[in-house]
């Protein structure tokens, strides 16, 4: 016992130094946005590769059913026209050329790491800059949405889940009335739609879709269904509960969406802001 006490006493300064260094590191990361961003990107690079190898052992469980599902989804995407293709009509010298121009392409990916469940849920996918992944791209699954890419390394990317306190998504009814969808941090299967005018007819069971008013998601992707409605006094707006079609926390095999028109639209938007 005396030897143990002596060892602790002799190493006390070292232990104190280590504790203080850990405390300083914690304060720097949590109270400095730039250092926090660097730390998160570093974690994206290293933990992505490690977790991908660990998860590889379990990837074969139910693989046949998953592959079949992915193949069917890919077939559906290739044959789909709504939201993925846009009509383009040109008229030159009285000769009319009607065609469909593809706007969105889908890239398969797999979730290889997840943050602990909390108010700021994120995931890591096994696609990165080398695959053409960029910040701001949407990520979806067979049914429902996962989130938006917020950081990218060479071979991995971090996705801000729908279940994140900073997520804001333009969503609405099929009749083009829309509002802002966000998560209130309570139930991982439910979100809330705000800013939809109260004169719009809304019924339980109505489907909520993406609006396409950005380069993140195509128009008309189903997000969930109306589970509850409440008129907010003094605002003229609804507060609408939305039950998600799928739980983002359980998604594994996903698709990253690339908008082929993003650069063109961004140039025009930048010109408007000048």
Backbone as a ProteinNet text record, in pm:
[ID]
protein_1_A
[PRIMARY]
XXXXXXXXXXXXXXXXXXXXXXXXXXXXXXXXXXXXXXXXXXXXXXXXXXXXXXXXXXXXXXXXXXXXXXXXXXXXXXXXXXXXXXXXXXXXXXXXXXXXXXXXXXXXXXXXXXXXXXXXXXXXXXXXXXXXXXXXXXXXXXXXXXXXXXXXXXXXXXXXXXXXXXXXXXXXXXXXXXXXXXXXXXXXXXXXXXXXXXXXXXXXXXXXXXXXXXXXXXXXXXXXXXXXXXXXXXXXXXXXXXXXXXXXXXXXXXXXXXXXXXXXXXXXXXXXXX
[TERTIARY]
82.6	0	86.4	192.9	281.9	350.1	383.1	445.7	348.5	220.5	118.9	103.8	96.7	84.7	205	322.1	443.8	443.9	397.4	391.5	296.6	177.3	79	134.7	201.5	257.4	364.5	453	560.9	508.1	401.6	347	233.8	210.4	98.4	106.2	223.7	238.6	209.2	251.3	226.5	76.6	11	-133.5	-208	-166.9	-230	-213.1	-93.1	-66	-155	-168.7	-251.7	-396.7	-447.5	-586.2	-609	-514.4	-528.1	-523	-436.2	-427.4	-557.6	-614.6	-742.1	-852.8	-852.8	-952.3	-937.9	-812.9	-788.1	-834.5	-803.4	-844.6	-996.5	-1065.7	-1212.5	-1267.6	-1212.1	-1260.6	-1235.1	-1117.7	-1084.2	-1179.9	-1206.2	-1292.1	-1436.6	-1486.6	-1628.4	-1664.3	-1564.3	-1595.6	-1523.4	-1470.2	-1404.6	-1450.8	-1533.9	-1597	-1495.6	-1386.1	-1287.5	-1216	-1173.6	-1107.8	-1204.6	-1330.7	-1431	-1447.9	-1450.2	-1462.6	-1343.6	-1220.7	-1100.2	-1103.1	-1144.6	-1150.9	-1250.7	-1368.8	-1470.6	-1426	-1356	-1307.9	-1199.2	-1115	-1012.1	-1075.8	-1178.1	-1249.7	-1314.8	-1367.7	-1429.5	-1331.8	-1207.5	-1106.2	-1068.1	-1038.1	-981.8	-1087.4	-1195.3	-1294.3	-1372.1	-1384.9	-1456	-1391.2	-1257.5	-1186.6	-1187.4	-1168.5	-1165	-1299.6	-1405.5	-1538.5	-1583.6	-1537.4	-1573	-1517.7	-1394.9	-1334.5	-1400.9	-1435.4	-1501.6	-1638.9	-1711.7	-1846.8	-1846.1	-1732.3	-1725.1	-1754.6	-1722.8	-1746.3	-1895.3	-1977.5	-2121.2	-2200.4	-2130.2	-2199.9	-2271.2	-2230.7	-2288.5	-2421.3	-2458	-2585	-2699.3	-2781.9	-2893.8	-2853.2	-2731.6	-2679.4	-2763.1	-2811.4	-2886.3	-3011.8	-3085.1	-3207.4	-3175.2	-3065.7	-3027	-2986.1	-2908.2	-2865.8	-2986.1	-3081.9	-3203.3	-3278.6	-3284.5	-3353.8	-3284.1	-3150.6	-3073.9	-3089.1	-3085.2	-3100	-3236.7	-3339.8	-3473.3	-3480.9	-3418.7	-3419.1	-3347.1	-3233.5	-3159.3	-3241.6	-3312.6	-3398.3	-3509.1	-3567.1	-3672	-3618.8	-3498	-3438.3	-3412.8	-3360.8	-3330.4	-3455.8	-3566.4	-3689.6	-3776.9	-3740.4	-3822.1	-3806.5	-3910.4	-3903.3	-3935.1	-4020.5	-4062.3	-3948.6	-3906.4	-3802	-3662.9	-3640.4	-3506.7	-3477.8	-3579.4	-3565.6	-3654.2	-3610.6	-3691.3	-3715	-3834.2	-3867.4	-3788.8	-3737.7	-3661.7	-3710.2	-3775.2	-3826.5	-3752	-3702.4	-3629.8	-3694.3	-3696.8	-3757	-3659	-3607.9	-3509.2	-3556.4	-3572.3	-3616.7	-3743.3	-3838.3	-3968.4	-3960.5	-3842.7	-3829.3	-3826.4	-3923.2	-3936.4	-3867.6	-3783.6	-3712.1	-3754.3	-3837.2	-3879.8	-3795.4	-3742.8	-3659.5	-3664.1	-3609	-3596.5	-3449.5	-3418.6	-3281.8	-3268.9	-3171.4	-3153.1	-3092.4	-3152.9	-3103.2	-3031.4	-3083.2	-3026.5	-2971.7	-2856.5	-2800.7	-2780.4	-2786.7	-2777.8	-2652.4	-2583.2	-2464.6	-2487.2	-2469.2	-2490.3	-2381.5	-2416	-2321.1	-2368.3	-2278.9	-2311.7	-2272.2	-2358.3	-2327.4	-2227.3	-2111.9	-2007.9	-1984	-2046.2	-2031.8	-2146.4	-2182.4	-2289	-2246.7	-2291	-2268	-2362.4	-2327.7	-2422.3	-2551.4	-2664.3	-2793.8	-2801.1	-2844.5	-2856.2	-2922.9	-2907.6	-2972.9	-2906.2	-2780.3	-2706.1	-2657.2	-2747.7	-2713.2	-2646.9	-2536.1	-2464.2	-2424.5	-2393.5	-2344.1	-2226	-2145.1	-2033.7	-2065.6	-2051.4	-2072.4	-1940.4	-1934.4	-1809.1	-1790.9	-1831.3	-1807.2	-1751.6	-1656.7	-1596	-1564	-1464.1	-1427	-1389.2	-1324	-1282.5	-1401.9	-1518	-1639.5	-1728.3	-1681	-1760.3	-1857.3	-1840.6	-1929.6	-1890.5	-1990.4	-1968.3	-2057.5	-2012.7	-2094.1	-2225	-2334.6	-2464.6	-2547.2	-2492.3	-2569.1	-2662.6	-2780.1	-2876.5	-2846.5	-2888	-2869.2	-3003.9	-3042.8	-3171.9	-3152.7	-3257	-3257.8	-3370.4	-3396.1	-3504.6	-3635.5	-3662.7	-3781.4	-3738.4	-3761.9	-3730.1	-3593.6	-3566.6	-3444.6	-3353	-3221.1	-3123.3	-3077.8	-3031.7	-2985	-2905.9	-2812	-2737.2	-2588.3	-2505	-2359.6	-2306.7	-2228.6	-2174.6	-2022.5	-1956.3	-1809.9	-1764.9	-1653.7	-1607	-1456.2	-1411	-1269.1	-1249.5	-1132.3	-1105.1	-1200	-1225.9	-1305.4	-1430	-1454.8	-1571.6	-1637.8	-1759.3	-1831.7	-1917.4	-1935.4	-2023.1	-2158.5	-2264.4	-2400.9	-2473.9	-2524.7	-2609	-2748.4	-2789	-2916.5	-3035.1	-3150.5	-3274	-3294.5	-3245.3	-3259.2	-3141.2	-3128.7	-3022.5	-3087.2	-3051.1	-3120.4	-3098.2	-2995.8	-2970.5	-3031.6	-3092	-3150.1	-3277.5	-3282.4	-3401.7	-3425.7	-3546.3	-3575.2	-3706.8	-3704.8	-3826.8	-3911.7	-4033.4	-4121.2	-4265.8	-4351.8	-4491.3	-4581.8	-4704	-4804.6	-4787.4	-4858.1	-4846.3	-4905.8	-4989.1	-5051.7	-4961.2	-4834.6	-4732.4	-4727	-4820	-4806.8	-4695.8	-4608	-4492.2	-4457	-4369	-4319.7	-4179.7	-4139.9	-4006	-4015.7	-3946.6	-3948.7	-3826.3	-3846.6	-3732.9	-3766.9	-3660.7	-3676.7	-3669.8	-3764.9	-3770	-3689.8	-3626.5	-3537.4	-3602.7	-3728	-3798.6	-3802.3	-3882.9	-3906.9	-3833	-3746.1	-3670.8	-3755.6	-3881.8	-3968.6	-4062.4	-4051.4	-4143.2	-4070	-4112.1	-4060.9	-4180.1	-4151.4	-4257.6	-4243.1	-4355	-4357.8	-4416.3	-4338.6	-4380.3	-4401.7	-4465.9	-4476.4	-4571.3	-4649	-4751.2	-4877.5	-4930.1	-5043.4	-5166	-5236.3	-5347.4	-5470.9	-5476.2	-5590.6	-5577.6	-5460.2	-5438.5	-5503.2	-5577.6	-5641.5	-5537.8	-5529.3	-5436.1	-5512.2	-5492.7	-5562.8	-5464.5	-5495.1	-5410.8	-5397.2	-5276.1	-5251.2	-5200.4	-5212.4	-5157.8	-5006.5	-4954.6	-4810.8	-4737.1	-4622.9	-4536.2	-4418.2	-4390	-4286.8	-4179.1	-4064.5	-3964.6	-4018.7	-3980.4	-4032.4	-3943.2	-3814.3	-3723	-3676.2	-3704.7	-3663.4	-3519.2	-3435.7	-3292.7	-3223.4	-3091.1	-3014.8	-2987.5	-3059.9	-3032.2	-3111.1	-3243.1	-3329.6	-3418.5	-3451.5	-3547.7	-3687	-3772.5	-3911.9	-3986.4	-4070.7	-4164.1	-4115	-4003.4	-3961.5	-4044.7	-4108.9	-4193.6	-4108.1	-4145.8	-4072.6	-4149.4	-4277.7	-4359.2	-4505.5	-4585.3	-4728.7	-4771.1	-4876.6	-4927.8	-4985.6	-4936.3	-4984.5	-5066.5	-5045.7	-5120	-5114.4	-5217	-5220.4	-5264.1	-5209.3	-5246.2	-5228.5	-5332.5	-5321.5	-5257.1	-5146.7	-5075.5	-5142	-5190.6	-5262.6	-5174.2	-5231.6	-5161.2	-5058.8	-5043.4	-4942.3	-5002.5	-5121.9	-5181.5	-5117.7	-5046.7	-4976.2	-5017.7	-4995.3	-5009.8	-4879.7	-4893.1	-4782.5	-4826.6	-4751.8	-4795.2	-4695.6	-4744.4	-4661.5	-4646.9	-4524.6	-4497.2	-4431.4	-4496.6	-4440.2	-4353.8	-4224.9	-4131.8	-4161.7	-4140.5	-4160.7	-4057.3	-3938.2	-3830.8	-3749.5	-3691.7	-3611.1	-3469.1	-3422.7	-3286.9	-3178.5	-3207.9	-3108.3	-3082	-3172.9	-3160	-3115.4	-3094	-3055.5	-2910.5	-2884.3	-2747.8	-2706.1	-2784.2	-2751.9	-2831.5	-2760.5	-2823.6	-2778.1	-2832.3	-2797.8	-2765	-2652.7	-2617.2	-2667.4	-2731.1	-2792.4	-2706.3	-2676.6	-2600	-2688.5	-2694.1	-2773	-2684	-2712.5	-2631.1	-2651	-2757.1	-2783.3	-2734.5	-2673.1	-2639.4	-2551.6	-2449	-2356	-2426.4	-2508.6	-2581.8	-2672.3	-2746.4	-2839.2	-2763.7	-2650.5	-2570.9	-2518.7	-2476.1	-2425.8	-2535	-2655.8	-2766.6	-2803.2	-2802.4	-2834.9	-2731.5	-2603.2	-2496.4	-2510.4	-2549.8	-2569	-2683	-2788.5	-2902.2	-2864.5	-2767.5	-2728.9	-2636	-2578	-2484.2	-2558.3
-120	0	125.4	123	239.1	265.5	154.8	172	238.4	198.6	257.6	406.4	441	581.8	661.8	601.3	670.6	694.9	594.2	607.8	719.5	723.1	827.9	964.7	973.6	1101.2	1151	1058	1095.9	1135.7	1068.9	1099.1	1199.4	1260.6	1352.8	1469.5	1525.2	1640.4	1602.6	1480.9	1434.8	1416.1	1352.3	1330	1462.9	1557.5	1689.8	1757.7	1746.6	1807.4	1746.2	1611.9	1543.2	1586.6	1593.7	1635.6	1777.2	1867.9	2006.8	2017.5	1937.2	1938.9	1889.3	1784.1	1732.8	1836.9	1907.2	2010.8	2124.5	2165.9	2272.3	2230.1	2105.2	2054	2056.9	2013.1	2012.5	2153.9	2251.5	2389.2	2449.3	2420.1	2473.6	2420.4	2289.3	2227.1	2273.1	2288.1	2316	2463.9	2551.6	2694.3	2775.5	2708.7	2777	2711.3	2781	2719.9	2672.3	2747.5	2707.7	2579.5	2572.1	2450.6	2332.1	2360.4	2253.5	2197.7	2288.6	2243.9	2158.3	2200.6	2123.9	1987	1983.9	1857.2	1761.7	1812.2	1726.8	1671.8	1754.5	1706.8	1601	1618.7	1518.6	1386.3	1395.5	1274.8	1206.1	1287.2	1231.6	1145.2	1194.2	1121.4	990.4	995.1	877.6	777.5	826.7	730.4	665	737.3	678.4	551	555.1	436.9	323.7	357	253.7	183.8	262.6	203.1	126.7	170.7	97.8	-44.3	-60.1	-193.5	-278.8	-216.5	-291.7	-339.6	-250.3	-285.9	-386.5	-398.9	-491.8	-635	-670.3	-806.3	-838.4	-734.3	-756.9	-726.2	-682.6	-637.2	-748.2	-873.9	-983.6	-1032.7	-983.9	-1025.1	-961.2	-1041.4	-990.4	-921.9	-950.9	-880.3	-904.7	-1028.2	-1060	-973.4	-960.8	-880	-733.3	-685.9	-546.4	-517.3	-607.8	-590.3	-586.7	-677.4	-678.7	-546.2	-494.1	-367.5	-253.3	-251.6	-146.8	-155.7	-276.5	-293.6	-244.9	-274.8	-228.6	-77	-21.5	124.8	190.3	135.3	188.4	179	68.2	52.4	156.8	182.6	283.9	422.3	450.9	582.1	601.9	498.4	509.2	532.9	476.4	488.3	605.2	670.1	779.9	904.9	986	1113	1231.1	1212.8	1324.1	1368.3	1494.2	1548.8	1519.9	1403.9	1367.5	1428.4	1433.4	1493.2	1616.9	1715.7	1834.7	1850.4	1899.4	1917	2033.1	2013.4	2117.4	2124.9	2233.9	2249.3	2361.7	2335.2	2435.7	2449.6	2571.9	2596.4	2676.2	2615.9	2680.4	2669.7	2787.5	2788.4	2705.1	2724	2656.7	2505.9	2454.5	2311.7	2295.6	2226.2	2213.8	2087	2101.8	1987.7	1971.9	1872.7	1845.3	1732.5	1754.3	1651	1663.2	1564.4	1566.4	1578.1	1675.7	1694.5	1640.2	1554.2	1499.8	1605.9	1624.1	1722.7	1657.9	1546.1	1484.5	1345.5	1313.2	1178.5	1127.4	995.2	931.9	845	853.3	772.3	689.1	557.7	471.7	494.9	479.8	496.4	413.5	398.9	322.5	402.3	401	464	376.2	433.1	355.3	401.1	510.9	556.6	651.7	656.2	744.8	811.3	934.2	1000.6	942.6	953.9	911.8	992.3	928.8	996.3	1118.3	1229.5	1353.1	1459.4	1586.9	1693.9	1723.2	1678.2	1706.3	1576.1	1500.6	1369.9	1382.7	1310.4	1307.9	1164.1	1140.1	1009.9	1030.4	924.9	924.3	822.1	861.7	769.7	743.6	631.4	588.9	643.9	766.9	837.6	975.7	1023.5	1152.6	1230.1	1318.9	1403.5	1321.6	1208.3	1124.5	1069.2	1066.8	1016.9	1130.6	1254.4	1368.3	1422.1	1381	1429.3	1572	1657.2	1796.6	1836.4	1938.4	1992.9	2047.5	2019.6	2068.9	1969.9	1851.3	1751	1676.2	1639.1	1565.1	1416.7	1349.2	1204.4	1142.1	1038.4	973.2	822.3	754.4	608.3	557.3	426	368.9	442	469.5	543.8	652.1	775.7	884.3	945.7	1051.1	1129.5	1105.5	1106.6	1096.7	1234.8	1318.4	1450.5	1518.3	1606.1	1690.9	1680.9	1668.1	1660.1	1794.2	1790.2	1913.1	1916.2	1803.7	1800.5	1682.6	1700.9	1598	1580.6	1454.5	1421.4	1344	1288.9	1219.8	1105.2	1021.5	901	891.8	993	989.9	1127.4	1129.8	1255.5	1248.6	1364.9	1372.8	1427.1	1363.2	1401.4	1452.5	1574.5	1628	1568	1490.5	1419	1515.3	1466.7	1541.7	1567.1	1473.8	1483.4	1560.6	1685.6	1776.1	1911.9	1977.8	2101.6	2214.2	2202.5	2306.8	2276.7	2160.6	2124.2	2204.4	2265.7	2335.7	2289.9	2245	2187.3	2242.4	2287.8	2333.4	2212.4	2207.1	2091.7	2137.9	2057.8	2097.9	1992.2	2034.8	1946.5	1936.2	1842.4	1822.1	1938.3	2020.5	2134.2	2256.9	2240.2	2345.4	2439.2	2429.8	2507.6	2445.4	2530.4	2474.8	2557.6	2499.5	2565.7	2515.9	2529.5	2489.5	2370	2262.4	2140.2	2136.8	2110.4	2097.9	2000.3	1957.7	1861.9	1936.1	1907.1	1974.2	1902.4	1790.2	1722.5	1621.2	1587.6	1495.9	1352.6	1329.5	1194.6	1176.8	1075.4	1056.7	1013.8	984	947	1061.1	1176.5	1286.9	1419.8	1500.4	1635.5	1731	1861.1	1960.9	2054.1	2079.7	2171.8	2305.2	2412.3	2546.5	2634.3	2750	2856.9	2824.8	2718.4	2691.1	2767.8	2847.7	2935	2854.6	2907.5	2833.7	2826.9	2906.9	2895.2	2774.1	2710.5	2591.1	2471.2	2391.4	2272.5	2163.1	2117.4	2011.3	1906	1779.7	1670.4	1564.3	1498.1	1386.8	1281.9	1234.7	1135.7	1194.3	1328.4	1391.4	1369.6	1349.6	1327.6	1460.7	1469.7	1587.4	1553.8	1643.8	1619.8	1728.4	1697.5	1801	1894.4	2022.5	2120.5	2134.9	2105.5	2125.2	2268.4	2355.6	2495.4	2515	2420.1	2428	2323.9	2317.2	2217.5	2093	2077.3	1966.6	1842	1856	1742.1	1774.1	1673.4	1693.6	1723.2	1773	1796.6	1664.1	1657.5	1546.2	1421.3	1427.9	1311.6	1307.7	1195.3	1182.9	1180	1261.2	1269.3	1199.7	1224.5	1166.8	1202	1177	1205.5	1291.4	1368.7	1456.7	1373.2	1397.1	1322.7	1409.5	1541.9	1632.9	1773.7	1854.3	1992.9	2085.5	2207.2	2307.5	2445.8	2529.1	2666.4	2751.5	2817.1	2899	3035.5	3068.3	3193.8	3314.1	3409.1	3533.4	3526.7	3411.3	3398	3374.5	3318.6	3283	3161	3081.7	2964.2	2837.4	2724.9	2592.9	2554.1	2470.8	2388	2244.6	2174	2042.5	1935	1835.1	1720.2	1629.6	1586.1	1501.6	1372.2	1260.3	1129.3	1084.3	1065.1	1029.2	890.6	875.1	744.6	643.5	691.1	601.7	671.8	594	646.2	672.4	798.6	827.6	758	727.5	663.7	518.7	458.2	317.5	298	406.9	396.1	352.2	265.4	218.1	235.2	179.9	193	310.4	408.3	534.8	579.9	693.8	752.7	900.6	944	1085.7	1146.4	1262.7	1325.5	1441.4	1440.8	1549.9	1624.6	1757.8	1842.9	1891.5	1848.1	1885.6	2031.8	2094.6	2235.4	2329.8	2277.2	2358.2	2477.2	2455.8	2564.2	2675.5	2637.2	2737.3	2821.9	2754.8	2825.4	2913.6	2864.2	2941	3070	3063.8	3183.3	3290	3247.8	3342.3	3400.5	3316.4	3363.7	3463.8	3438	3529.6	3664.1	3662.3	3787.3	3869	3800.4	3870.5	3938.1	3878.5	3931.2	4051.3	4073.3	4185.2	4318.8
0	0	0	82.2	90	-43.1	-116.7	-248.5	-346	-337.8	-426.2	-397.7	-267.6	-230.2	-277.2	-262.6	-304.9	-455.4	-529.5	-676.3	-716.6	-652.1	-681.9	-646.8	-531.2	-486.8	-583.5	-625.2	-715.6	-853.6	-896.5	-1030.1	-1027.7	-913.3	-901.5	-997.3	-1014.9	-1104.6	-1249	-1286.6	-1423.8	-1447	-1348	-1359.1	-1366.8	-1282.3	-1283.8	-1419	-1475.1	-1605.5	-1713.2	-1710.7	-1810.4	-1798.7	-1675.6	-1653.1	-1703.9	-1675.5	-1720.5	-1872.2	-1935.5	-2081.8	-2144	-2084.4	-2135.5	-2119.9	-2007.9	-1984.5	-2085.3	-2110.4	-2208.6	-2347.6	-2383.1	-2515	-2527.7	-2422.1	-2423	-2440.9	-2368.8	-2377.5	-2515.3	-2572.2	-2704.7	-2809.5	-2806.3	-2907.6	-2895.3	-2774.4	-2754.6	-2756.2	-2742.1	-2736.6	-2843.5	-2943.5	-3055	-3183.8	-3262	-3379.5	-3482.6	-3503.8	-3604.7	-3564.3	-3436	-3388.4	-3387.5	-3358.3	-3359.9	-3500.2	-3600.5	-3739.5	-3779.8	-3744.7	-3778.7	-3712.3	-3585.5	-3512.5	-3576.1	-3612.1	-3672.9	-3807.1	-3887	-4016.6	-3998.1	-3894.7	-3866	-3825.1	-3740	-3698.1	-3817.6	-3910.1	-4030.5	-4107.6	-4121.6	-4198.7	-4132.3	-4001	-3934.2	-3887.7	-3826.8	-3776.8	-3888.8	-4000.1	-4112.9	-4160.3	-4179	-4226.6	-4126.4	-3998.1	-3894.3	-3882.6	-3873.7	-3857.3	-3980.1	-4097.1	-4218.5	-4213.9	-4165.2	-4157.3	-4050.5	-3937.5	-3830.8	-3875.6	-3941.1	-3985.6	-4098.9	-4167.9	-4280	-4240	-4116.4	-4068.9	-4066.1	-4035	-4021.1	-4148.2	-4251.6	-4371.9	-4447	-4422.3	-4498.1	-4441.7	-4320.9	-4261.8	-4340.3	-4393.7	-4472.8	-4601	-4650.9	-4767.7	-4892	-4908.9	-5029.8	-5042.8	-4932.2	-4934.9	-4958.7	-4899.2	-4916.4	-5059.7	-5119.1	-5257.8	-5350.3	-5327.1	-5408.5	-5397.3	-5274.5	-5252.8	-5325.3	-5317.3	-5384.7	-5535.9	-5588	-5732	-5779.2	-5700.6	-5736.1	-5730.6	-5628.4	-5614.9	-5732.9	-5770.4	-5884.3	-6011.9	-6028.2	-6146	-6145.9	-6027.4	-6017	-6052	-6003.9	-6029.9	-6178.8	-6243.5	-6386.3	-6469.5	-6425.9	-6503.3	-6459.5	-6348	-6295.2	-6380.9	-6382.1	-6454.4	-6364.3	-6265.9	-6180.8	-6090.5	-6106.1	-6021.3	-6071.7	-6134.4	-6180.1	-6316.8	-6400.5	-6533.3	-6542.2	-6619.5	-6641.9	-6790.7	-6825.9	-6967.1	-7024.8	-7144.8	-7213.2	-7356.6	-7392.6	-7528.4	-7598.6	-7718.8	-7795.8	-7932.3	-7983.2	-8113.5	-8198.3	-8304.8	-8390.5	-8534.5	-8602	-8742	-8761.9	-8670.6	-8678.9	-8658.6	-8620.7	-8591.4	-8440.1	-8386.4	-8240.8	-8192.4	-8089	-8031.6	-7886.6	-7857.1	-7719.2	-7661.9	-7543.3	-7482.5	-7331.3	-7265.7	-7120.3	-7084.4	-7002.3	-6957.3	-6815.1	-6793.2	-6659.1	-6568.7	-6452	-6356.5	-6238.9	-6188.6	-6068.9	-6099.6	-6040.6	-6048.7	-5906.1	-5890.8	-5759.4	-5751.2	-5637.6	-5612.5	-5486.7	-5497.4	-5380.4	-5276.4	-5150.2	-5039.9	-4921.2	-4823.9	-4703	-4579.8	-4480.4	-4352.1	-4277.5	-4240.8	-4173.2	-4029.4	-3989.3	-3851.1	-3817.7	-3689.5	-3643.9	-3514	-3495.4	-3367.9	-3263.4	-3134.2	-3030.3	-3043.3	-3014.3	-3028.5	-2937.5	-2995	-2919.6	-3004.5	-2968.3	-3045.1	-3178.8	-3197	-3320.3	-3383.1	-3441.2	-3496.3	-3633.3	-3651.3	-3778.5	-3810.5	-3938	-3980.8	-4074.5	-4089.7	-4184.5	-4293	-4419.5	-4531.1	-4602.6	-4674.9	-4737.6	-4879.5	-4900	-5025.7	-4992.3	-5076.4	-5048.1	-5174.8	-5165.1	-5278.1	-5400.5	-5378.3	-5490.9	-5568	-5505.5	-5570.3	-5621.1	-5607	-5651.7	-5548.5	-5422.7	-5317.2	-5279	-5259.6	-5223.8	-5106.7	-5033.7	-4925.2	-4983	-4914.8	-4958.2	-5037.1	-5065.4	-5139	-5044.2	-5095	-5015.7	-5015.1	-4908.4	-4895.2	-4859.5	-4935.1	-4914.1	-4903.4	-4857.1	-4852	-4941.3	-4935.7	-5015	-4989	-4863.3	-4823.7	-4726.1	-4760.4	-4669.7	-4692.5	-4615.4	-4628	-4508.4	-4534	-4426	-4381.7	-4475.4	-4436.9	-4546.3	-4505.8	-4598.7	-4567.4	-4670.2	-4653.9	-4602.3	-4493	-4434.3	-4429.4	-4451.7	-4453.5	-4538.4	-4610.2	-4702.9	-4690.3	-4685.1	-4695.4	-4825.4	-4845.3	-4970.4	-4999.2	-4898.4	-4921.1	-4833.8	-4752.3	-4664.3	-4658.8	-4606.5	-4589.7	-4464.4	-4401.6	-4285	-4328.6	-4279.9	-4316.3	-4192.4	-4200.8	-4094.1	-4109.6	-4011.5	-4017.8	-4016.9	-4066.5	-4045.7	-3897	-3815.2	-3669.7	-3612.1	-3653.2	-3607.8	-3584.6	-3476.8	-3440.2	-3541.3	-3627.1	-3726.7	-3863.6	-3880.1	-4009.5	-4036	-4153.6	-4201.5	-4344.5	-4373.5	-4504.2	-4558	-4682.7	-4747.9	-4784.5	-4732	-4754	-4754.1	-4816.9	-4820.9	-4879.8	-4909.9	-4966.6	-5117.7	-5176.9	-5321.1	-5399.5	-5334.4	-5402.2	-5408.1	-5374.3	-5384.2	-5264.1	-5169.4	-5046.8	-4961.9	-4908.2	-4838.3	-4715.1	-4633.3	-4514.2	-4482.9	-4356.4	-4313	-4219	-4253.8	-4173	-4083.3	-3955.2	-3863.6	-3751.3	-3681.8	-3572.1	-3440.4	-3352.6	-3223.1	-3115.2	-3151	-3057.6	-2966.6	-2991.4	-2901.8	-2954.7	-3055.6	-3107.8	-3240.2	-3253.8	-3378.5	-3497.6	-3476.9	-3588.7	-3628.7	-3562.2	-3590.7	-3602.5	-3701.3	-3718.7	-3721.2	-3733.8	-3732.9	-3852.2	-3920.5	-4034	-3987.8	-4004.5	-3964.9	-4089	-4067.2	-4168.1	-4283.1	-4273.8	-4375	-4336.1	-4427.6	-4397.2	-4353.4	-4254.3	-4193.4	-4282.5	-4391.1	-4482.5	-4574.8	-4575.3	-4657.1	-4587.9	-4663.5	-4606.4	-4582.5	-4459.2	-4421.2	-4342.4	-4378.1	-4310.6	-4263	-4149.8	-4104.5	-4214.2	-4234	-4337.5	-4467.8	-4485.3	-4605.6	-4611.3	-4731	-4747.5	-4760.6	-4695	-4703.1	-4794.5	-4889.7	-4990.6	-4986.6	-5048.4	-5073.9	-5181.7	-5174.1	-5270.2	-5392.8	-5378.7	-5490.4	-5505	-5405	-5413.2	-5367.3	-5396.8	-5367.6	-5453.5	-5441.1	-5516.7	-5433.3	-5322.1	-5230.3	-5266.9	-5279.6	-5310.5	-5430.8	-5512.1	-5620.8	-5565.3	-5651.1	-5613.8	-5596.8	-5495.1	-5484.2	-5415.5	-5341.1	-5262.3	-5134.4	-5107.7	-4988.8	-4862.4	-4764.8	-4637.9	-4526.2	-4519.2	-4412.9	-4433.4	-4331.9	-4338.6	-4219.9	-4239.4	-4134.7	-4021.1	-3900.1	-3783.2	-3688.6	-3694.8	-3606.9	-3665	-3636.4	-3683.8	-3570.9	-3573.5	-3473.3	-3535.2	-3525.2	-3572.9	-3463.5	-3497.8	-3401	-3391.5	-3274.7	-3254.2	-3285.9	-3359	-3387.3	-3498.3	-3562.2	-3667.7	-3805.5	-3809.9	-3937.4	-4000.1	-3919.3	-3970.5	-3896.6	-3964.5	-3902.7	-3832.5	-3731.8	-3682.7	-3706	-3790.3	-3837.6	-3794.7	-3723.7	-3690	-3810.8	-3838.7	-3954.8	-3908.4	-3932.4	-3900.3	-4017.6	-3993.5	-4100.1	-4156.4	-4286.9	-4350	-4302.5	-4269.3	-4224	-4116.3	-4027.5	-3917.5	-3967.1	-3972.2	-4018.2	-3936.1	-3811.1	-3725	-3764.7	-3840	-3877.3	-4021.9	-4093.3	-4234.3	-4248	-4345.7	-4368.9	-4514.7	-4605.8	-4747.9	-4805.3	-4860.7	-4897.5	-5036.9	-5080.2	-5209.2	-5189.7	-5245.6	-5245.7	-5376.8	-5367.9	-5484.6	-5533.8	-5662.8	-5724.3	-5822.3	-5806.5	-5895.2	-6009	-6130.9	-6246.2	-6285.1	-6234.6	-6266.3	-6156.7	-6052.7	-5936	-5971.1	-6052.2	-6084.8	-6162	-6260.4	-6338.1	-6248.8	-6160.5	-6072.4	-5973.7	-5921.9	-5825.4	-5887.2	-6013.8	-6082.5	-6091	-6126.7	-6136.7	-6000.8	-5897	-5762.9	-5713.6	-5742.5	-5702.2	-5772.5	-5899.4	-5973.3	-5914.5	-5867.6	-5807.7	-5676.9	-5604.9	-5474.3	-5485.2	-5601.5	-5618.4	-5634.4
[MASK]
++++++++++++++++++++++++++++++++++++++++++++++++++++++++++++++++++++++++++++++++++++++++++++++++++++++++++++++++++++++++++++++++++++++++++++++++++++++++++++++++++++++++++++++++++++++++++++++++++++++++++++++++++++++++++++++++++++++++++++++++++++++++++++++++++++++++++++++++++

